[in-house]
PDB file of C-alpha atoms and ligand atoms in Angstrom:
ATOM      1  CA  UNK A   1      96.701  58.994 161.800  1.00  0.00           C
ATOM      2  CA  UNK A   2      99.582  60.944 160.261  1.00  0.00           C
ATOM      3  CA  UNK A   3      97.350  61.671 157.200  1.00  0.00           C
ATOM      4  CA  UNK A   4      94.448  63.143 159.420  1.00  0.00           C
ATOM      5  CA  UNK A   5      96.909  65.164 161.365  1.00  0.00           C
ATOM      6  CA  UNK A   6      98.391  66.608 158.171  1.00  0.00           C
ATOM      7  CA  UNK A   7      94.967  67.228 156.840  1.00  0.00           C
ATOM      8  CA  UNK A   8      94.001  69.063 159.968  1.00  0.00           C
ATOM      9  CA  UNK A   9      97.121  71.300 159.857  1.00  0.00           C
ATOM     10  CA  UNK A  10      96.485  72.079 156.222  1.00  0.00           C
ATOM     11  CA  UNK A  11      92.810  73.028 157.249  1.00  0.00           C
ATOM     12  CA  UNK A  12      94.119  75.307 160.134  1.00  0.00           C
ATOM     13  CA  UNK A  13      96.537  76.904 157.733  1.00  0.00           C
ATOM     14  CA  UNK A  14      93.656  77.799 155.344  1.00  0.00           C
ATOM     15  CA  UNK A  15      91.515  79.028 158.204  1.00  0.00           C
ATOM     16  CA  UNK A  16      94.422  81.149 159.423  1.00  0.00           C
ATOM     17  CA  UNK A  17      94.886  82.530 155.974  1.00  0.00           C
ATOM     18  CA  UNK A  18      91.222  83.412 155.830  1.00  0.00           C
ATOM     19  CA  UNK A  19      91.543  85.097 159.357  1.00  0.00           C
ATOM     20  CA  UNK A  20      94.480  87.118 158.108  1.00  0.00           C
ATOM     21  CA  UNK A  21      92.626  88.350 155.093  1.00  0.00           C
ATOM     22  CA  UNK A  22      89.474  89.119 156.900  1.00  0.00           C
ATOM     23  CA  UNK A  23      91.428  90.708 159.654  1.00  0.00           C
ATOM     24  CA  UNK A  24      93.203  93.154 157.260  1.00  0.00           C
ATOM     25  CA  UNK A  25      89.847  93.832 155.574  1.00  0.00           C
ATOM     26  CA  UNK A  26      88.433  94.788 159.004  1.00  0.00           C
ATOM     27  CA  UNK A  27      91.306  97.196 159.613  1.00  0.00           C
ATOM     28  CA  UNK A  28      90.750  98.756 156.103  1.00  0.00           C
ATOM     29  CA  UNK A  29      87.249  99.515 156.968  1.00  0.00           C
ATOM     30  CA  UNK A  30      88.559 102.242 159.263  1.00  0.00           C
ATOM     31  CA  UNK A  31      89.301 104.256 156.075  1.00  0.00           C
ATOM     32  CA  UNK A  32      85.678 104.148 155.248  1.00  0.00           C
ATOM     33  CA  UNK A  33      83.020 106.496 156.544  1.00  0.00           C
ATOM     34  CA  UNK A  34      81.439 104.701 159.574  1.00  0.00           C
ATOM     35  CA  UNK A  35      78.678 107.315 160.424  1.00  0.00           C
ATOM     36  CA  UNK A  36      76.945 110.196 158.789  1.00  0.00           C
ATOM     37  CA  UNK A  37      76.568 112.679 161.416  1.00  0.00           C
ATOM     38  CA  UNK A  38      74.066 115.466 161.309  1.00  0.00           C
ATOM     39  CA  UNK A  39      74.857 118.645 163.180  1.00  0.00           C
ATOM     40  CA  UNK A  40      71.584 120.320 162.045  1.00  0.00           C
ATOM     41  CA  UNK A  41      69.276 119.738 159.089  1.00  0.00           C
ATOM     42  CA  UNK A  42      71.658 121.013 156.440  1.00  0.00           C
ATOM     43  CA  UNK A  43      75.101 120.198 157.266  1.00  0.00           C
ATOM     44  CA  UNK A  44      76.244 116.689 157.747  1.00  0.00           C
ATOM     45  CA  UNK A  45      79.685 115.223 157.923  1.00  0.00           C
ATOM     46  CA  UNK A  46      81.220 111.859 157.490  1.00  0.00           C
ATOM     47  CA  UNK A  47      82.775 110.252 160.388  1.00  0.00           C
ATOM     48  CA  UNK A  48      85.645 107.789 159.251  1.00  0.00           C
ATOM     49  CA  UNK A  49      86.457 104.873 161.506  1.00  0.00           C
ATOM     50  CA  UNK A  50      90.028 105.886 162.144  1.00  0.00           C
ATOM     51  CA  UNK A  51      89.083 109.364 163.626  1.00  0.00           C
ATOM     52  CA  UNK A  52      87.775 107.743 166.886  1.00  0.00           C
ATOM     53  CA  UNK A  53      90.523 106.528 169.112  1.00  0.00           C
ATOM     54  CA  UNK A  54      88.547 103.728 170.608  1.00  0.00           C
ATOM     55  CA  UNK A  55      87.362 102.389 167.311  1.00  0.00           C
ATOM     56  CA  UNK A  56      90.956 102.639 165.915  1.00  0.00           C
ATOM     57  CA  UNK A  57      92.335 100.807 168.884  1.00  0.00           C
ATOM     58  CA  UNK A  58      89.795  97.963 168.971  1.00  0.00           C
ATOM     59  CA  UNK A  59      89.655  97.421 165.289  1.00  0.00           C
ATOM     60  CA  UNK A  60      93.500  97.494 164.627  1.00  0.00           C
ATOM     61  CA  UNK A  61      94.130  95.171 167.752  1.00  0.00           C
ATOM     62  CA  UNK A  62      91.240  92.833 166.551  1.00  0.00           C
ATOM     63  CA  UNK A  63      92.267  92.774 162.999  1.00  0.00           C
ATOM     64  CA  UNK A  64      95.979  92.266 163.944  1.00  0.00           C
ATOM     65  CA  UNK A  65      95.312  89.259 166.328  1.00  0.00           C
ATOM     66  CA  UNK A  66      93.461  87.716 163.597  1.00  0.00           C
ATOM     67  CA  UNK A  67      96.273  88.223 161.275  1.00  0.00           C
ATOM     68  CA  UNK A  68      98.777  86.980 163.770  1.00  0.00           C
ATOM     69  CA  UNK A  69      96.782  83.831 164.078  1.00  0.00           C
ATOM     70  CA  UNK A  70      98.132  82.718 160.883  1.00  0.00           C
ATOM     71  CA  UNK A  71     101.444  82.513 162.419  1.00  0.00           C
ATOM     72  CA  UNK A  72     100.078  80.044 164.835  1.00  0.00           C
ATOM     73  CA  UNK A  73      99.975  77.463 162.169  1.00  0.00           C
ATOM     74  CA  UNK A  74     103.738  77.629 162.034  1.00  0.00           C
ATOM     75  CA  UNK A  75     104.379  77.584 165.874  1.00  0.00           C
ATOM     76  CA  UNK A  76     103.902  73.903 166.074  1.00  0.00           C
ATOM     77  CA  UNK A  77     103.430  70.854 163.899  1.00  0.00           C
ATOM     78  CA  UNK A  78     100.986  69.232 166.381  1.00  0.00           C
ATOM     79  CA  UNK A  79      97.448  69.992 165.283  1.00  0.00           C
ATOM     80  CA  UNK A  80      96.129  70.119 168.841  1.00  0.00           C
ATOM     81  CA  UNK A  81      98.445  72.947 169.794  1.00  0.00           C
ATOM     82  CA  UNK A  82      97.932  74.946 166.626  1.00  0.00           C
ATOM     83  CA  UNK A  83      94.166  74.546 167.127  1.00  0.00           C
ATOM     84  CA  UNK A  84      94.310  76.162 170.754  1.00  0.00           C
ATOM     85  CA  UNK A  85      96.595  78.925 169.609  1.00  0.00           C
ATOM     86  CA  UNK A  86      94.640  79.541 166.444  1.00  0.00           C
ATOM     87  CA  UNK A  87      91.304  79.569 168.229  1.00  0.00           C
ATOM     88  CA  UNK A  88      92.486  81.837 171.027  1.00  0.00           C
ATOM     89  CA  UNK A  89      93.875  84.423 168.766  1.00  0.00           C
ATOM     90  CA  UNK A  90      90.994  84.403 166.307  1.00  0.00           C
ATOM     91  CA  UNK A  91      88.155  84.528 168.752  1.00  0.00           C
ATOM     92  CA  UNK A  92      90.099  87.313 170.939  1.00  0.00           C
ATOM     93  CA  UNK A  93      90.634  89.175 167.718  1.00  0.00           C
ATOM     94  CA  UNK A  94      87.006  88.803 166.546  1.00  0.00           C
ATOM     95  CA  UNK A  95      85.513  89.926 169.764  1.00  0.00           C
ATOM     96  CA  UNK A  96      87.859  92.964 169.861  1.00  0.00           C
ATOM     97  CA  UNK A  97      86.843  93.658 166.223  1.00  0.00           C
ATOM     98  CA  UNK A  98      83.160  93.288 167.134  1.00  0.00           C
ATOM     99  CA  UNK A  99      83.556  95.623 170.090  1.00  0.00           C
ATOM    100  CA  UNK A 100      84.675  98.413 167.814  1.00  0.00           C
ATOM    101  CA  UNK A 101      81.369  99.199 166.002  1.00  0.00           C
ATOM    102  CA  UNK A 102      79.332  98.240 169.028  1.00  0.00           C
ATOM    103  CA  UNK A 103      81.364 100.541 171.402  1.00  0.00           C
ATOM    104  CA  UNK A 104      81.078 103.331 168.880  1.00  0.00           C
ATOM    105  CA  UNK A 105      77.324 103.143 168.530  1.00  0.00           C
ATOM    106  CA  UNK A 106      76.577 102.343 172.125  1.00  0.00           C
ATOM    107  CA  UNK A 107      79.081 104.469 174.073  1.00  0.00           C
ATOM    108  CA  UNK A 108      80.970 106.976 171.928  1.00  0.00           C
ATOM    109  CA  UNK A 109      78.195 108.530 169.984  1.00  0.00           C
ATOM    110  CA  UNK A 110      75.743 108.986 172.813  1.00  0.00           C
ATOM    111  CA  UNK A 111      78.547 110.633 174.763  1.00  0.00           C
ATOM    112  CA  UNK A 112      79.370 112.949 172.033  1.00  0.00           C
ATOM    113  CA  UNK A 113      75.617 113.681 171.872  1.00  0.00           C
ATOM    114  CA  UNK A 114      75.319 113.596 168.017  1.00  0.00           C
ATOM    115  CA  UNK A 115      72.778 111.863 165.986  1.00  0.00           C
ATOM    116  CA  UNK A 116      73.681 110.118 162.838  1.00  0.00           C
ATOM    117  CA  UNK A 117      73.244 107.047 160.734  1.00  0.00           C
ATOM    118  CA  UNK A 118      75.691 104.110 160.445  1.00  0.00           C
ATOM    119  CA  UNK A 119      77.316 104.081 157.091  1.00  0.00           C
ATOM    120  CA  UNK A 120      79.271 101.612 154.808  1.00  0.00           C
ATOM    121  CA  UNK A 121      82.343 101.366 157.032  1.00  0.00           C
ATOM    122  CA  UNK A 122      80.240 100.611 160.061  1.00  0.00           C
ATOM    123  CA  UNK A 123      78.405  97.691 158.431  1.00  0.00           C
ATOM    124  CA  UNK A 124      81.693  96.400 156.774  1.00  0.00           C
ATOM    125  CA  UNK A 125      83.413  96.434 160.242  1.00  0.00           C
ATOM    126  CA  UNK A 126      80.504  94.635 161.796  1.00  0.00           C
ATOM    127  CA  UNK A 127      80.390  92.106 159.065  1.00  0.00           C
ATOM    128  CA  UNK A 128      84.187  91.389 158.932  1.00  0.00           C
ATOM    129  CA  UNK A 129      84.036  91.089 162.813  1.00  0.00           C
ATOM    130  CA  UNK A 130      81.192  88.563 162.803  1.00  0.00           C
ATOM    131  CA  UNK A 131      83.161  86.650 160.124  1.00  0.00           C
ATOM    132  CA  UNK A 132      86.226  86.633 162.327  1.00  0.00           C
ATOM    133  CA  UNK A 133      84.372  85.283 165.193  1.00  0.00           C
ATOM    134  CA  UNK A 134      82.586  82.642 162.963  1.00  0.00           C
ATOM    135  CA  UNK A 135      86.083  81.579 161.721  1.00  0.00           C
ATOM    136  CA  UNK A 136      87.273  81.225 165.323  1.00  0.00           C
ATOM    137  CA  UNK A 137      84.383  78.957 166.070  1.00  0.00           C
ATOM    138  CA  UNK A 138      85.082  76.971 163.016  1.00  0.00           C
ATOM    139  CA  UNK A 139      88.644  76.306 164.292  1.00  0.00           C
ATOM    140  CA  UNK A 140      87.272  75.284 167.841  1.00  0.00           C
ATOM    141  CA  UNK A 141      84.800  72.949 165.960  1.00  0.00           C
ATOM    142  CA  UNK A 142      87.560  71.420 163.886  1.00  0.00           C
ATOM    143  CA  UNK A 143      88.578  68.629 166.320  1.00  0.00           C
ATOM    144  CA  UNK A 144      91.368  66.093 165.740  1.00  0.00           C
ATOM    145  CA  UNK A 145      89.653  62.917 164.627  1.00  0.00           C
ATOM    146  CA  UNK A 146      90.055  59.876 166.818  1.00  0.00           C
ATOM    147  CA  UNK A 147      91.506  57.340 164.507  1.00  0.00           C
ATOM    148  CA  UNK A 148      90.920  53.784 165.471  1.00  0.00           C
ATOM    149  CA  UNK A 149      94.215  51.962 165.224  1.00  0.00           C
ATOM    150  CA  UNK A 150      94.033  48.225 165.448  1.00  0.00           C
ATOM    151  CA  UNK A 151      95.935  47.134 168.452  1.00  0.00           C
ATOM    152  CA  UNK A 152      99.120  45.323 167.279  1.00  0.00           C
ATOM    153  CA  UNK A 153      99.124  41.538 167.862  1.00  0.00           C
ATOM    154  CA  UNK A 154     100.797  40.812 171.191  1.00  0.00           C
ATOM    155  CA  UNK A 155     102.886  37.577 171.277  1.00  0.00           C
ATOM    156  CA  UNK A 156     104.431  36.211 174.561  1.00  0.00           C
ATOM    157  CA  UNK A 157     107.403  38.046 175.682  1.00  0.00           C
ATOM    158  CA  UNK A 158     107.201  40.997 173.320  1.00  0.00           C
ATOM    159  CA  UNK A 159     106.528  44.311 174.907  1.00  0.00           C
ATOM    160  CA  UNK A 160     103.231  45.855 173.815  1.00  0.00           C
ATOM    161  CA  UNK A 161     103.998  48.891 171.659  1.00  0.00           C
ATOM    162  CA  UNK A 162     103.986  52.212 173.255  1.00  0.00           C
ATOM    163  CA  UNK A 163     103.211  54.062 170.140  1.00  0.00           C
ATOM    164  CA  UNK A 164     100.299  53.216 167.914  1.00  0.00           C
ATOM    165  CA  UNK A 165     102.232  54.099 164.841  1.00  0.00           C
ATOM    166  CA  UNK A 166     104.362  50.951 164.881  1.00  0.00           C
ATOM    167  CA  UNK A 167     104.696  50.033 161.222  1.00  0.00           C
ATOM    168  CA  UNK A 168     103.016  46.824 160.087  1.00  0.00           C
ATOM    169  CA  UNK A 169     105.151  44.266 158.448  1.00  0.00           C
ATOM    170  CA  UNK A 170     104.916  42.031 155.327  1.00  0.00           C
ATOM    171  CA  UNK A 171     107.123  40.049 153.084  1.00  0.00           C
ATOM    172  CA  UNK A 172     107.587  39.466 149.413  1.00  0.00           C
ATOM    173  CA  UNK A 173     106.932  35.737 148.423  1.00  0.00           C
ATOM    174  CA  UNK A 174     107.641  33.786 145.274  1.00  0.00           C
ATOM    175  CA  UNK A 175     104.487  33.206 143.139  1.00  0.00           C
ATOM    176  CA  UNK A 176     104.042  29.838 141.317  1.00  0.00           C
ATOM    177  CA  UNK A 177     101.093  30.687 139.174  1.00  0.00           C
ATOM    178  CA  UNK A 178     100.332  34.126 137.802  1.00  0.00           C
ATOM    179  CA  UNK A 179      97.112  34.909 136.082  1.00  0.00           C
ATOM    180  CA  UNK A 180      97.417  35.883 132.497  1.00  0.00           C
ATOM    181  CA  UNK A 181      97.438  39.598 131.822  1.00  0.00           C
ATOM    182  CA  UNK A 182      98.769  40.375 135.344  1.00  0.00           C
ATOM    183  CA  UNK A 183     100.433  43.711 135.103  1.00  0.00           C
ATOM    184  CA  UNK A 184     103.230  44.946 137.435  1.00  0.00           C
ATOM    185  CA  UNK A 185     101.875  48.136 139.092  1.00  0.00           C
ATOM    186  CA  UNK A 186     105.409  49.554 138.988  1.00  0.00           C
ATOM    187  CA  UNK A 187     106.420  49.263 135.369  1.00  0.00           C
ATOM    188  CA  UNK A 188     102.983  48.453 133.809  1.00  0.00           C
ATOM    189  CA  UNK A 189     104.204  45.500 131.762  1.00  0.00           C
ATOM    190  CA  UNK A 190     103.159  41.870 132.064  1.00  0.00           C
ATOM    191  CA  UNK A 191     104.332  39.764 134.889  1.00  0.00           C
ATOM    192  CA  UNK A 192     105.056  36.055 134.245  1.00  0.00           C
ATOM    193  CA  UNK A 193     105.695  33.311 136.874  1.00  0.00           C
ATOM    194  CA  UNK A 194     109.432  33.406 136.413  1.00  0.00           C
ATOM    195  CA  UNK A 195     109.848  36.770 137.654  1.00  0.00           C
ATOM    196  CA  UNK A 196     106.819  37.395 139.913  1.00  0.00           C
ATOM    197  CA  UNK A 197     106.641  38.147 143.614  1.00  0.00           C
ATOM    198  CA  UNK A 198     103.591  38.753 145.818  1.00  0.00           C
ATOM    199  CA  UNK A 199     103.180  40.944 148.826  1.00  0.00           C
ATOM    200  CA  UNK A 200     101.992  38.533 151.400  1.00  0.00           C
ATOM    201  CA  UNK A 201      99.799  41.338 153.131  1.00  0.00           C
ATOM    202  CA  UNK A 202      97.969  42.960 150.223  1.00  0.00           C
ATOM    203  CA  UNK A 203      98.418  40.235 147.700  1.00  0.00           C
ATOM    204  CA  UNK A 204      99.641  42.501 144.793  1.00  0.00           C
ATOM    205  CA  UNK A 205     101.929  40.939 142.261  1.00  0.00           C
ATOM    206  CA  UNK A 206     105.025  42.778 141.082  1.00  0.00           C
ATOM    207  CA  UNK A 207     108.120  41.872 139.026  1.00  0.00           C
ATOM    208  CA  UNK A 208     110.774  40.635 141.324  1.00  0.00           C
ATOM    209  CA  UNK A 209     113.253  43.165 139.965  1.00  0.00           C
ATOM    210  CA  UNK A 210     110.799  46.189 140.341  1.00  0.00           C
ATOM    211  CA  UNK A 211     109.623  45.298 143.881  1.00  0.00           C
ATOM    212  CA  UNK A 212     113.238  44.701 145.078  1.00  0.00           C
ATOM    213  CA  UNK A 213     114.387  47.983 143.589  1.00  0.00           C
ATOM    214  CA  UNK A 214     111.495  49.774 145.323  1.00  0.00           C
ATOM    215  CA  UNK A 215     112.100  47.943 148.617  1.00  0.00           C
ATOM    216  CA  UNK A 216     115.858  48.638 148.618  1.00  0.00           C
ATOM    217  CA  UNK A 217     115.098  52.370 148.634  1.00  0.00           C
ATOM    218  CA  UNK A 218     111.828  52.614 150.669  1.00  0.00           C
ATOM    219  CA  UNK A 219     111.793  49.396 152.577  1.00  0.00           C
ATOM    220  CA  UNK A 220     108.026  49.030 152.197  1.00  0.00           C
ATOM    221  CA  UNK A 221     105.546  47.381 149.892  1.00  0.00           C
ATOM    222  CA  UNK A 222     104.832  49.686 146.917  1.00  0.00           C
ATOM    223  CA  UNK A 223     101.178  48.983 147.262  1.00  0.00           C
ATOM    224  CA  UNK A 224     100.287  48.808 150.875  1.00  0.00           C
ATOM    225  CA  UNK A 225     103.153  50.498 152.447  1.00  0.00           C
ATOM    226  CA  UNK A 226     103.835  47.930 155.039  1.00  0.00           C
ATOM    227  CA  UNK A 227     107.534  47.317 155.980  1.00  0.00           C
ATOM    228  CA  UNK A 228     109.031  44.454 153.942  1.00  0.00           C
ATOM    229  CA  UNK A 229     111.019  42.120 156.137  1.00  0.00           C
TER     230      UNK A 229
HETATM  231 ZN1   ZN B 301     107.667  45.561 136.939  1.00  0.00          ZN
HETATM  232 ZN1   ZN B 302     101.553  44.951 150.180  1.00  0.00          ZN
END
């Protein structure tokens, strides 16, 4: 359960980093020519993205929101919270970034009454915006896995555990017969019956000294991780 939560956070961090990267690329497209405008048949001029107020505002806001979403991964250590913040920032940023080229071609240029063709910057902006939205959707689709945790055995008076993360318990038992060539997984040397203990849960055999040294520090079986009583 902890492992899957950690994995999820790592995944969100990666998605957040990608969002920040694509968001800044989107802002940089403002420096490129977005439109080639023809005033008449001879003269033509390049219209860079940053020259138009609306485009500049939408793209910078969208790109920055996507960039800020990386911070979302440090707001909380709970994957569910990070997912909501990351998804909100990235989709909002992506939609704003997408609005920039769309608004330019649908509203601004017709209003200016100029004809022209979209240029490199326009397509780059459109592409990065679509990637931002897609990354946002990936965040939404990355759901915390439901992990089936076996319900702890419930004996008589004991209170049922409130949390599913109650560690399971085991014990180290003496071993009478050790198979030949049994190797201690801690020190990688052969174990003999005189100095062998076995984890009653996973059945792995260790040197008594090796296992006890480990248990004294960690309190758990070196192999299965269950708490040693
Ligand atoms: Zn050993
Ligand atoms: Zn064990």
